[in-house]
XYZ file of C-alpha atoms in Angstrom:
424
model
C -27.746 -20.435 41.753
C -29.447 -17.136 42.349
C -26.166 -15.532 43.337
C -24.630 -16.446 40.000
C -27.574 -15.239 37.936
C -26.609 -11.554 37.931
C -23.049 -12.394 36.908
C -24.216 -14.654 34.087
C -26.721 -12.058 33.012
C -23.964 -9.461 32.832
C -21.688 -11.892 30.966
C -24.356 -12.413 28.361
C -25.184 -8.758 28.095
C -21.568 -7.584 27.767
C -20.875 -8.834 24.224
C -24.268 -7.540 23.132
C -23.455 -4.128 24.528
C -20.007 -4.220 22.893
C -21.582 -5.135 19.565
C -24.079 -2.321 19.892
C -21.353 0.175 20.759
C -19.162 -1.013 17.891
C -22.122 -0.795 15.523
C -22.791 2.756 16.679
C -19.134 3.643 16.131
C -19.150 2.064 12.684
C -22.396 3.856 11.802
C -21.018 7.143 13.097
C -17.841 6.662 11.064
C -19.864 6.020 7.927
C -22.043 9.053 8.571
C -18.869 11.095 8.804
C -17.780 9.672 5.462
C -14.881 7.592 6.790
C -14.347 3.867 6.295
C -13.945 1.281 8.993
C -11.635 -1.061 7.097
C -8.295 -0.281 5.501
C -7.169 -1.602 2.148
C -5.626 -5.071 2.413
C -2.167 -6.178 1.353
C -3.776 -7.738 -1.712
C -4.820 -4.302 -2.960
C -1.163 -3.270 -2.939
C -0.014 -6.539 -4.518
C -2.483 -6.180 -7.398
C -1.376 -2.560 -7.774
C 2.221 -3.793 -8.079
C 1.112 -6.187 -10.802
C -0.488 -3.251 -12.612
C 2.804 -1.355 -12.380
C 4.644 -4.209 -14.134
C 1.970 -4.789 -16.781
C 1.739 -1.143 -17.829
C 5.467 -0.570 -17.497
C 5.959 -2.547 -20.712
C 3.413 -0.379 -22.548
C 5.182 2.769 -21.400
C 8.616 1.392 -22.264
C 7.964 0.457 -25.896
C 7.771 4.031 -27.292
C 11.076 4.818 -25.561
C 12.746 1.770 -27.141
C 11.635 2.551 -30.698
C 14.071 5.464 -31.350
C 16.990 3.164 -30.497
C 15.694 0.525 -32.899
C 15.253 3.115 -35.667
C 18.688 4.684 -35.155
C 20.313 1.248 -35.211
C 18.722 0.567 -38.590
C 16.703 -2.360 -37.254
C 13.317 -0.888 -38.252
C 11.800 2.067 -40.135
C 9.412 4.714 -38.800
C 6.493 2.863 -40.370
C 7.622 -0.376 -38.749
C 7.958 1.415 -35.420
C 4.338 2.557 -35.569
C 3.396 -1.038 -36.446
C 4.937 -2.287 -33.193
C 2.969 0.267 -31.173
C -0.174 -0.842 -32.996
C 0.565 -4.487 -32.195
C 0.770 -4.031 -28.449
C -2.014 -1.442 -28.079
C -4.537 -3.052 -30.434
C -4.057 -6.571 -29.089
C -4.124 -5.548 -25.437
C -7.068 -3.172 -25.733
C -9.372 -5.095 -28.063
C -8.812 -8.548 -26.534
C -9.298 -7.459 -22.917
C -13.123 -7.629 -23.001
C -12.871 -11.204 -24.344
C -10.618 -12.301 -21.493
C -12.865 -10.423 -19.094
C -15.898 -12.353 -20.360
C -14.071 -15.671 -19.996
C -12.875 -14.700 -16.521
C -16.469 -14.169 -15.414
C -17.329 -17.801 -16.202
C -15.020 -19.059 -13.450
C -12.418 -17.713 -11.037
C -9.039 -17.307 -12.767
C -6.845 -15.202 -10.488
C -3.786 -16.950 -11.931
C -4.326 -14.959 -15.135
C -2.880 -11.943 -13.330
C 0.406 -13.756 -12.775
C 0.527 -15.101 -16.330
C -0.337 -11.670 -17.728
C 2.479 -9.924 -15.852
C 4.936 -12.634 -16.932
C 4.035 -12.516 -20.634
C 3.935 -8.713 -20.794
C 7.446 -8.379 -19.332
C 9.140 -11.384 -20.911
C 7.636 -10.567 -24.322
C 9.203 -7.125 -24.281
C 12.451 -8.551 -22.869
C 12.887 -10.956 -25.792
C 12.069 -8.335 -28.432
C 15.584 -6.880 -28.383
C 17.052 -10.301 -29.156
C 15.031 -10.776 -32.363
C 16.809 -10.411 -35.718
C 13.818 -9.513 -37.915
C 10.879 -7.117 -37.808
C 8.165 -9.776 -37.977
C 9.704 -11.686 -35.102
C 9.648 -8.444 -33.104
C 6.031 -7.889 -34.138
C 5.017 -11.375 -32.964
C 6.860 -11.042 -29.653
C 5.404 -7.593 -28.964
C 1.939 -8.971 -29.744
C 2.555 -11.650 -27.087
C 3.430 -8.869 -24.658
C 0.116 -7.238 -25.588
C -1.694 -10.498 -24.840
C -0.063 -10.465 -21.401
C -1.365 -6.960 -20.774
C -4.812 -8.106 -21.923
C -4.718 -11.092 -19.557
C -3.842 -9.019 -16.509
C -6.256 -6.083 -16.646
C -9.737 -7.704 -16.524
C -8.864 -10.114 -13.702
C -6.761 -7.468 -11.955
C -9.535 -4.892 -12.141
C -12.108 -7.396 -10.888
C -9.963 -8.585 -7.966
C -8.971 -5.020 -7.069
C -12.669 -4.215 -6.792
C -13.410 -7.262 -4.623
C -10.530 -6.906 -2.163
C -11.215 -3.181 -1.685
C -14.373 -4.054 0.264
C -16.302 -0.869 0.991
C -13.360 1.245 -0.156
C -14.103 0.830 -3.876
C -12.924 4.302 -4.798
C -9.668 4.041 -2.852
C -9.073 0.499 -4.080
C -9.578 1.334 -7.743
C -7.611 4.552 -7.225
C -4.658 2.523 -5.986
C -5.064 0.138 -8.915
C -5.199 3.021 -11.404
C -2.195 4.727 -9.832
C -0.241 1.509 -10.357
C -0.844 1.761 -14.090
C 0.207 5.413 -14.147
C 3.373 4.618 -12.200
C 4.160 1.821 -14.647
C 3.772 4.127 -17.632
C 6.097 6.620 -15.934
C 8.773 4.092 -14.923
C 8.775 2.227 -18.244
C 10.450 4.920 -20.407
C 13.083 5.667 -17.750
C 14.021 2.003 -17.335
C 14.052 1.497 -21.105
C 16.312 4.495 -21.737
C 18.735 3.360 -19.041
C 18.849 -0.182 -20.447
C 19.319 0.955 -24.068
C 22.123 3.397 -23.252
C 23.904 0.950 -20.954
C 23.482 -2.395 -22.733
C 22.294 -1.578 -26.253
C 19.265 -3.117 -27.952
C 19.739 -6.355 -26.022
C 19.101 -4.344 -22.858
C 15.398 -5.114 -23.212
C 16.080 -8.298 -21.217
C 16.026 -6.136 -18.092
C 12.206 -6.181 -18.207
C 12.189 -9.936 -17.590
C 13.374 -9.512 -13.994
C 10.577 -7.384 -12.475
C 8.015 -9.399 -14.462
C 9.329 -12.719 -13.133
C 9.536 -11.478 -9.521
C 6.049 -9.981 -9.405
C 4.440 -12.894 -11.263
C 5.937 -15.292 -8.684
C 4.640 -13.068 -5.850
C 1.156 -13.191 -7.365
C 1.329 -16.976 -7.772
C 2.405 -17.489 -4.169
C -0.442 -15.277 -2.973
C -3.213 -17.012 -4.941
C -4.381 -19.274 -2.113
C -4.594 -16.425 0.354
C -6.249 -14.138 -2.200
C -8.941 -16.731 -2.986
C -9.628 -17.235 0.725
C -9.766 -13.497 1.280
C -12.306 -13.012 -1.500
C -14.335 -16.080 -0.458
C -14.518 -14.875 3.156
C -15.699 -11.500 1.874
C -13.513 -9.115 3.889
C -15.807 -6.429 4.115
C -18.175 -7.296 1.290
C -18.771 -10.779 -0.088
C -18.696 -10.970 -3.881
C -21.557 -13.476 -3.732
C -23.720 -10.827 -2.031
C -23.003 -8.391 -4.834
C -23.344 -10.937 -7.633
C -26.808 -11.824 -6.322
C -27.866 -8.595 -8.043
C -28.717 -8.540 -11.721
C -26.624 -6.859 -14.408
C -27.971 -3.460 -15.422
C -26.709 -3.119 -18.992
C -28.481 0.160 -19.901
C -26.997 1.876 -16.842
C -23.580 0.362 -17.571
C -23.520 1.764 -21.110
C -24.557 5.179 -19.798
C -21.845 5.015 -17.139
C -19.104 3.836 -19.505
C -19.616 6.701 -21.986
C -17.842 9.074 -19.625
C -14.936 6.591 -19.403
C -14.549 6.774 -23.195
C -14.621 10.587 -23.099
C -11.945 10.576 -20.406
C -9.787 8.259 -22.542
C -10.021 10.647 -25.512
C -9.106 13.579 -23.282
C -6.192 11.698 -21.736
C -4.747 10.764 -25.138
C -5.205 14.331 -26.354
C -3.411 15.876 -23.387
C -0.525 13.391 -23.509
C 0.010 13.809 -27.267
C -0.636 17.513 -27.772
C 0.613 19.270 -24.622
C 4.309 18.711 -25.552
C 3.569 19.722 -29.160
C 1.663 22.798 -28.000
C 4.574 23.819 -25.790
C 6.969 23.684 -28.724
C 4.788 24.779 -31.639
C 2.668 27.495 -30.003
C 4.488 28.637 -26.855
C 7.878 28.437 -28.577
C 9.626 26.340 -25.927
C 12.212 23.579 -26.385
C 11.429 19.903 -26.941
C 12.874 19.083 -23.524
C 10.566 21.671 -21.985
C 7.577 19.999 -23.620
C 8.637 16.623 -22.270
C 9.014 18.073 -18.772
C 5.411 19.328 -18.869
C 4.308 15.835 -19.754
C 6.171 14.551 -16.706
C 4.386 17.141 -14.550
C 1.045 16.017 -15.985
C 1.856 12.379 -15.200
C 3.187 13.032 -11.684
C 0.190 15.070 -10.558
C -2.053 12.575 -12.347
C -0.821 9.831 -10.017
C -1.495 12.005 -6.957
C -4.924 12.912 -8.327
C -5.829 9.259 -8.925
C -5.049 8.316 -5.314
C -6.753 11.390 -3.833
C -9.745 11.015 -6.129
C -10.371 7.468 -4.938
C -10.618 8.567 -1.319
C -12.796 11.540 -2.271
C -15.138 9.242 -4.196
C -15.551 6.923 -1.192
C -16.382 9.854 1.058
C -18.630 11.980 -1.161
C -19.783 9.643 -3.933
C -18.702 8.613 -7.429
C -21.150 10.714 -9.415
C -20.388 13.912 -7.519
C -16.644 13.594 -8.161
C -17.152 12.748 -11.849
C -19.349 15.800 -12.397
C -17.123 18.213 -10.469
C -14.028 17.115 -12.411
C -15.709 17.344 -15.814
C -17.237 20.755 -15.129
C -13.868 22.088 -13.927
C -11.932 20.716 -16.919
C -13.509 23.094 -19.452
C -12.480 26.466 -17.928
C -8.938 25.283 -17.209
C -8.488 24.175 -20.824
C -9.809 27.499 -22.095
C -7.439 29.384 -19.786
C -4.522 27.316 -21.115
C -5.384 28.435 -24.641
C -5.663 32.077 -23.594
C -2.280 32.453 -21.877
C 1.048 32.861 -23.635
C 3.242 32.822 -20.526
C 4.894 29.365 -20.188
C 5.050 29.676 -16.384
C 1.306 30.317 -16.021
C 0.606 27.611 -18.575
C 2.710 25.189 -16.526
C 0.714 25.999 -13.394
C -2.496 25.270 -15.283
C -1.268 21.743 -15.997
C -1.703 20.881 -12.302
C -5.499 21.422 -12.121
C -5.831 19.817 -15.559
C -4.103 16.713 -14.188
C -6.509 16.620 -11.238
C -9.554 17.070 -13.479
C -8.348 14.370 -15.877
C -7.090 11.737 -13.416
C -9.033 12.535 -10.240
C -12.294 10.848 -11.293
C -10.575 7.832 -12.903
C -11.203 5.362 -10.079
C -14.746 6.656 -9.545
C -15.542 6.112 -13.240
C -14.217 2.541 -13.162
C -15.891 1.560 -9.876
C -19.148 3.245 -10.899
C -19.238 1.375 -14.214
C -18.319 -1.957 -12.601
C -21.156 -1.653 -10.089
C -23.775 -2.099 -12.813
C -22.366 -5.474 -13.960
C -21.949 -7.398 -10.677
C -22.315 -10.723 -12.497
C -19.823 -9.717 -15.202
C -17.141 -7.827 -13.303
C -14.357 -9.143 -15.534
C -16.138 -8.039 -18.701
C -16.819 -4.636 -17.152
C -13.116 -4.318 -16.295
C -12.109 -5.393 -19.794
C -14.303 -2.718 -21.370
C -13.456 0.114 -18.982
C -9.735 -0.652 -18.720
C -9.125 -2.038 -22.230
C -11.630 -1.036 -24.872
C -11.702 2.547 -23.610
C -7.979 2.823 -24.419
C -8.729 1.810 -28.017
C -11.409 4.484 -28.289
C -8.963 7.149 -27.141
C -6.303 5.852 -29.505
C -8.690 5.812 -32.480
C -9.890 9.386 -31.935
C -6.418 10.799 -31.346
C -5.429 10.671 -35.070
C -8.575 12.675 -35.903
C -7.405 15.414 -33.560
C -3.978 15.170 -35.188
C -5.597 15.601 -38.623
C -7.247 18.792 -37.370
C -3.846 20.024 -36.197
C -2.238 19.273 -39.582
C -5.075 20.924 -41.490
C -5.958 23.960 -39.375
C -2.953 24.433 -37.086
C -1.797 23.117 -33.731
C -4.101 25.399 -31.732
C -7.084 23.724 -33.382
C -6.116 20.452 -31.714
C -6.439 22.116 -28.320
C -9.796 23.585 -29.314
C -10.837 20.069 -30.276
C -10.007 19.043 -26.708
C -12.224 21.883 -25.496
C -15.049 20.279 -27.479
C -14.244 16.936 -25.827
C -14.360 18.628 -22.411
C -17.797 20.019 -23.287
C -18.926 16.478 -24.174
C -17.574 15.380 -20.792
C -19.934 17.817 -19.076
C -22.914 16.525 -21.058
C -22.164 12.846 -20.453
C -21.455 13.456 -16.756
C -25.014 14.761 -16.419
C -26.622 11.674 -17.951
C -24.689 8.977 -16.078
C -26.910 6.940 -13.728
C -26.920 7.566 -10.011
C -24.622 5.498 -7.844
C -25.948 1.987 -7.278
C -27.212 1.311 -3.759
C -26.178 -2.244 -2.857
C -27.815 -2.086 0.567
C -31.234 -1.882 -1.072
C -30.456 -4.366 -3.833
C -30.681 -1.778 -6.587
C-alpha cells in the first residue's frame, strides 16, 4: 500500500502539472498577442455563404446593360431594379436580425442564399419589368435573410478570434461582389439574357451545404468552442456604446460608396484616362480591399479593435489628399493600395466591436452594421454626386476628404473595447 502511494501521488499530480503547463503556454501565447484556437470549418462555410449572397448584389449592375441594350428595360427602370434589391436587403435586415435574436434560426442562412441566387436566376426569364422587379425584390429578401444570422453565427464560431472571424466573413462579401460581375458578363455573352439561370447552381449547392451542416453548427455553438454564447449573452446590452460604435461603421459605408463610385469617374474626368483604365483601378481597389479585410481581422485580434479603427481613419485623410494633389496616373494608382487598406482594413474590427455591445441582440446588431449601414452609404452617395454635377468632379473627391475628417472625429469618440473577462 505504501509502495503504491508515490506512484498514485505522481499519477494524480501529472494531469495537474500538465494543465498548469498548458495554462502557462496559453497565457504566454495571449500575452504575445497570438490565439490558441484556429478558426473552425464553420467560419469558412459561413464565409462561402456570404460569397454567394453578395455575388447576386454584385452581378445585378453588370446584367443591367444587357437588359437595356436588348430593349427589355429603360435606364430609369434599370435604376429601379437596383433600388429594389438594395433597399429591400438593407432596410429589412435589422428586422430579420431582431427576429433572429428571439430564437435560434441558423436555417435562415441557407434559405437566404437560396432565395438570393434563385431570385436573380429567374429574373432573366421574366417577360415584363414588374415581374423582374418582384423577382429581384425576392432576391433582396434572400440577402436580408442571410446577413444578420450569418454575421451572428460568424461571430460565435470565431471564438476568441473575433477579428479574424469577422474579417473572413467580410472578405467573403467582397469576393462575392467581385465574382458577381464576371460571372454575369460571361453568362450574358454566352447564353443571352436567359443566362441568369447560372446563378441558381452555386446558390443551390451552398444552401444545401449549409442545411447539411446545421446540426453540427448548432452543437458547435452550444458547446461553446472557445467561448460559449450563453456566457456572453449573460451580459447586458449597452445601447449607448453601441450607437457610438456604429457611427464609425456608417462613416466607413459612405467612404466605401464614394470610392467605388467616384474613383473610376475621377480617372476618366480629371486624370484623362480611358473608361477601361478607370474600371481597372476599381478592380485594384477591390482586390487589395479583400487582402486588407483578412489582414485587418488578424491585426485587430492581436492589437485591439479600437487601435486599428483609429489608425486606419487617421491614415485615410492624408492619402486622399495626396490623391487629389497628383496628376500622374501611375502615382495615383499606387495611392489606391493604401486607400484600400485604410478603407477595408478596419471593417471586421468595426463589426465585431459594435456587436460586442449587444450580446443579447447579436442578430439585430449584425442587421444594423451589415445592412442598414449600406443604406446610409447609398443615401449619401447621390449627395456627393450632386456636388460633382454642380461644382465639378474634383469637388466629389473633396467631399470624401470631409468624410475622412469625420472618420477621424468619430474614431476618437467610439467606446473602448468591451472586456468580457470582467463582465463589462
